[in-house]
């Protein structure tokens, strides 16, 4: 077993043992064996979140059997990712974004990086790229500003990243999910995320999950 296979085996075992509420998106090993996450830049013609960086995914359709099938279908439609190349590890607890939309993270490991040739749907996706997952545990290229949401203050994180001479900004819910993802996978918690509630970092985690629970309870009652 080579180092890449061992890394994937260890990661898969960690994720099977891990319980929500946290989320881990699609991951694939980089050239040095480090984990990378696949991201997209949304088309500038879209009516919502145009030009922003996001994880592959979309709305569940009537014919989808479950959240995994939704994630696989959307990833194939958006970036041409063949479901047969992805090992779906688990589905984690839903998040709710600021628009009140439920976001269900599906964890998948890309089994063969070389077999995946991105084919972005031009009507939805402007670019496909990947970033080192560990980047979201570092202060390099990170900036933050204080915001308020539903009466609570929190830190909104921005990560600047450059790939193939293109500059991207990874922020908001996407950045938050990836910070938490990295802290779970690497078992390291950074002060800017998991510090005291007064720092805004720990508070943001609580806000997301408190609001998610409130929203879900309201829709199911």
XYZ file of C-alpha atoms in Angstrom:
221
model
C 0.000 0.000 0.000
C 1.509 3.330 -1.052
C 1.356 6.536 1.008
C -1.566 7.917 -1.011
C -3.713 4.806 -0.417
C -2.776 4.861 3.270
C -3.769 8.535 3.560
C -7.172 7.828 2.006
C -7.711 4.783 4.222
C -6.927 6.751 7.387
C -9.131 9.645 6.273
C -12.051 7.362 5.466
C -11.788 5.695 8.879
C -11.663 9.079 10.645
C -14.798 10.202 8.820
C -16.733 7.012 9.545
C -16.020 7.437 13.248
C -16.735 11.162 13.276
C -20.197 12.329 14.288
C -21.995 15.500 13.169
C -22.484 18.439 13.411
C -19.556 19.258 11.145
C -18.963 18.953 7.430
C -16.293 17.682 5.079
C -16.586 18.175 1.304
C -15.001 16.213 -1.556
C -11.284 15.634 -1.003
C -8.529 14.331 -3.247
C -4.809 13.817 -2.633
C -2.405 16.383 -4.039
C 0.934 15.647 -5.650
C 2.686 15.527 -2.265
C 0.065 13.297 -0.671
C -1.648 16.222 1.033
C -5.414 16.508 0.812
C -7.000 18.931 -1.620
C -10.600 20.047 -1.935
C -12.381 20.641 -5.245
C -13.967 24.074 -5.608
C -15.755 25.995 -8.338
C -16.101 29.611 -9.339
C -19.747 30.228 -10.161
C -20.678 31.751 -13.498
C -20.947 35.535 -13.566
C -24.310 35.173 -15.337
C -26.061 33.416 -12.441
C -28.724 35.363 -10.571
C -27.437 34.417 -7.116
C -23.868 34.300 -5.758
C -22.533 34.997 -9.258
C -18.752 34.851 -9.547
C -18.331 33.463 -6.025
C -16.341 30.394 -5.014
C -18.419 27.454 -3.835
C -18.374 23.706 -3.331
C -19.957 21.560 -6.068
C -23.632 20.908 -5.401
C -27.190 22.037 -5.843
C -30.840 21.476 -5.067
C -32.342 18.052 -4.541
C -34.684 16.901 -7.296
C -37.732 14.673 -7.050
C -36.017 11.675 -8.625
C -33.017 11.721 -6.245
C -32.996 8.746 -3.888
C -31.036 10.544 -1.175
C -28.578 13.362 -0.482
C -25.646 11.347 -1.801
C -27.361 10.881 -5.152
C -28.140 14.604 -5.254
C -24.500 15.499 -4.584
C -23.216 13.039 -7.180
C -25.697 14.192 -9.817
C -24.976 17.861 -9.226
C -21.207 17.337 -9.263
C -21.483 15.518 -12.573
C -23.747 18.217 -14.038
C -21.596 21.098 -12.795
C -18.030 19.882 -13.274
C -18.254 16.531 -15.086
C -17.241 14.452 -12.061
C -18.096 10.803 -12.767
C -19.824 9.289 -9.687
C -17.871 6.061 -10.206
C -14.686 7.958 -9.293
C -16.042 9.043 -5.914
C -16.217 7.024 -2.718
C -19.076 8.581 -0.741
C -18.003 8.298 2.891
C -20.836 9.908 4.820
C -23.529 12.582 4.960
C -23.266 15.098 7.780
C -25.705 17.323 9.631
C -27.342 20.117 7.594
C -26.302 23.758 7.721
C -28.600 26.677 6.974
C -27.231 29.621 5.020
C -28.255 33.246 5.488
C -31.061 32.823 2.953
C -32.573 30.028 5.033
C -31.572 27.323 2.546
C -30.647 23.939 4.008
C -27.175 22.782 2.928
C -26.425 19.068 3.429
C -22.675 18.291 3.200
C -21.828 14.984 1.512
C -18.318 13.645 2.088
C -16.619 11.998 -0.862
C -13.070 10.920 -1.654
C -11.863 11.038 -5.254
C -10.347 7.622 -5.903
C -8.352 8.496 -9.017
C -7.281 12.106 -9.449
C -5.781 11.524 -12.895
C -9.043 10.055 -14.212
C -10.953 13.226 -13.365
C -10.837 15.794 -16.148
C -12.965 18.810 -15.165
C -15.698 19.630 -17.683
C -17.453 22.668 -16.226
C -21.004 23.462 -17.295
C -20.508 26.964 -18.712
C -23.993 28.088 -17.700
C -23.212 27.402 -14.031
C -19.456 27.198 -13.561
C -16.730 29.530 -14.765
C -13.758 27.596 -13.366
C -12.826 24.434 -11.450
C -9.777 24.360 -9.191
C -8.512 22.706 -6.027
C -6.882 24.014 -2.884
C -4.868 22.353 -0.108
C -7.272 21.562 2.716
C -4.642 22.410 5.326
C -4.591 25.987 4.019
C -7.747 26.657 6.013
C -5.869 26.123 9.283
C -3.272 28.790 8.536
C -3.221 32.560 8.889
C -1.438 32.948 5.566
C -3.686 34.594 2.992
C -6.489 34.856 5.555
C -8.341 38.004 6.543
C -11.506 38.548 8.513
C -14.093 41.171 9.335
C -16.772 41.373 11.970
C -20.360 40.986 10.813
C -23.753 40.618 12.434
C -26.355 38.012 11.530
C -29.753 37.572 13.181
C -28.626 39.595 16.190
C -25.294 37.828 16.714
C -21.809 39.120 15.873
C -19.283 36.835 14.232
C -16.093 36.862 12.161
C -16.440 36.434 8.419
C -13.302 34.765 7.038
C -11.751 35.334 3.620
C -8.980 33.217 2.085
C -7.100 34.510 -0.961
C -5.800 31.800 -3.264
C -4.075 31.793 -6.650
C -4.167 28.913 -9.136
C -2.993 28.973 -12.757
C -2.589 32.758 -12.656
C -6.160 33.228 -11.457
C -6.986 34.743 -8.077
C -9.885 33.425 -6.021
C -11.499 34.514 -2.765
C -12.962 31.725 -0.630
C -15.270 33.169 2.004
C -18.519 33.018 3.983
C -20.174 29.619 4.463
C -17.762 27.883 2.080
C -14.744 29.108 4.058
C -16.420 28.221 7.344
C -17.154 24.676 6.201
C -13.562 24.232 5.052
C -12.091 25.604 8.290
C -14.119 23.092 10.250
C -13.282 20.346 7.766
C -9.568 20.946 8.119
C -9.760 21.059 11.911
C -11.519 17.674 11.922
C -9.263 15.928 9.408
C -5.991 17.272 10.831
C -7.205 17.271 14.451
C -6.028 20.850 14.916
C -8.162 23.742 16.096
C -7.033 27.277 15.377
C -7.656 30.293 17.657
C -9.300 32.253 14.854
C -11.995 29.578 14.644
C -12.303 27.667 17.891
C -11.324 30.342 20.406
C -13.508 31.946 23.040
C -16.995 33.139 22.083
C -15.761 36.728 22.343
C -13.394 36.127 19.422
C -16.356 35.558 17.163
C -14.970 32.257 15.908
C -16.549 29.853 18.363
C -19.676 31.988 18.255
C -20.076 31.520 14.514
C -20.141 27.751 14.931
C -22.834 28.076 17.586
C -24.871 30.524 15.500
C -24.893 28.272 12.441
C -25.955 25.189 14.337
C -28.413 26.968 16.637
C -30.093 28.633 13.664
C -30.026 25.365 11.714
C -31.754 23.558 14.562
C -34.324 26.325 14.966
C -35.036 26.372 11.235
C -35.389 22.596 10.959
C -37.610 22.380 14.034
C -39.801 25.104 12.585
C -40.197 23.325 9.247
C -40.956 19.967 10.834
C -43.393 21.167 13.514
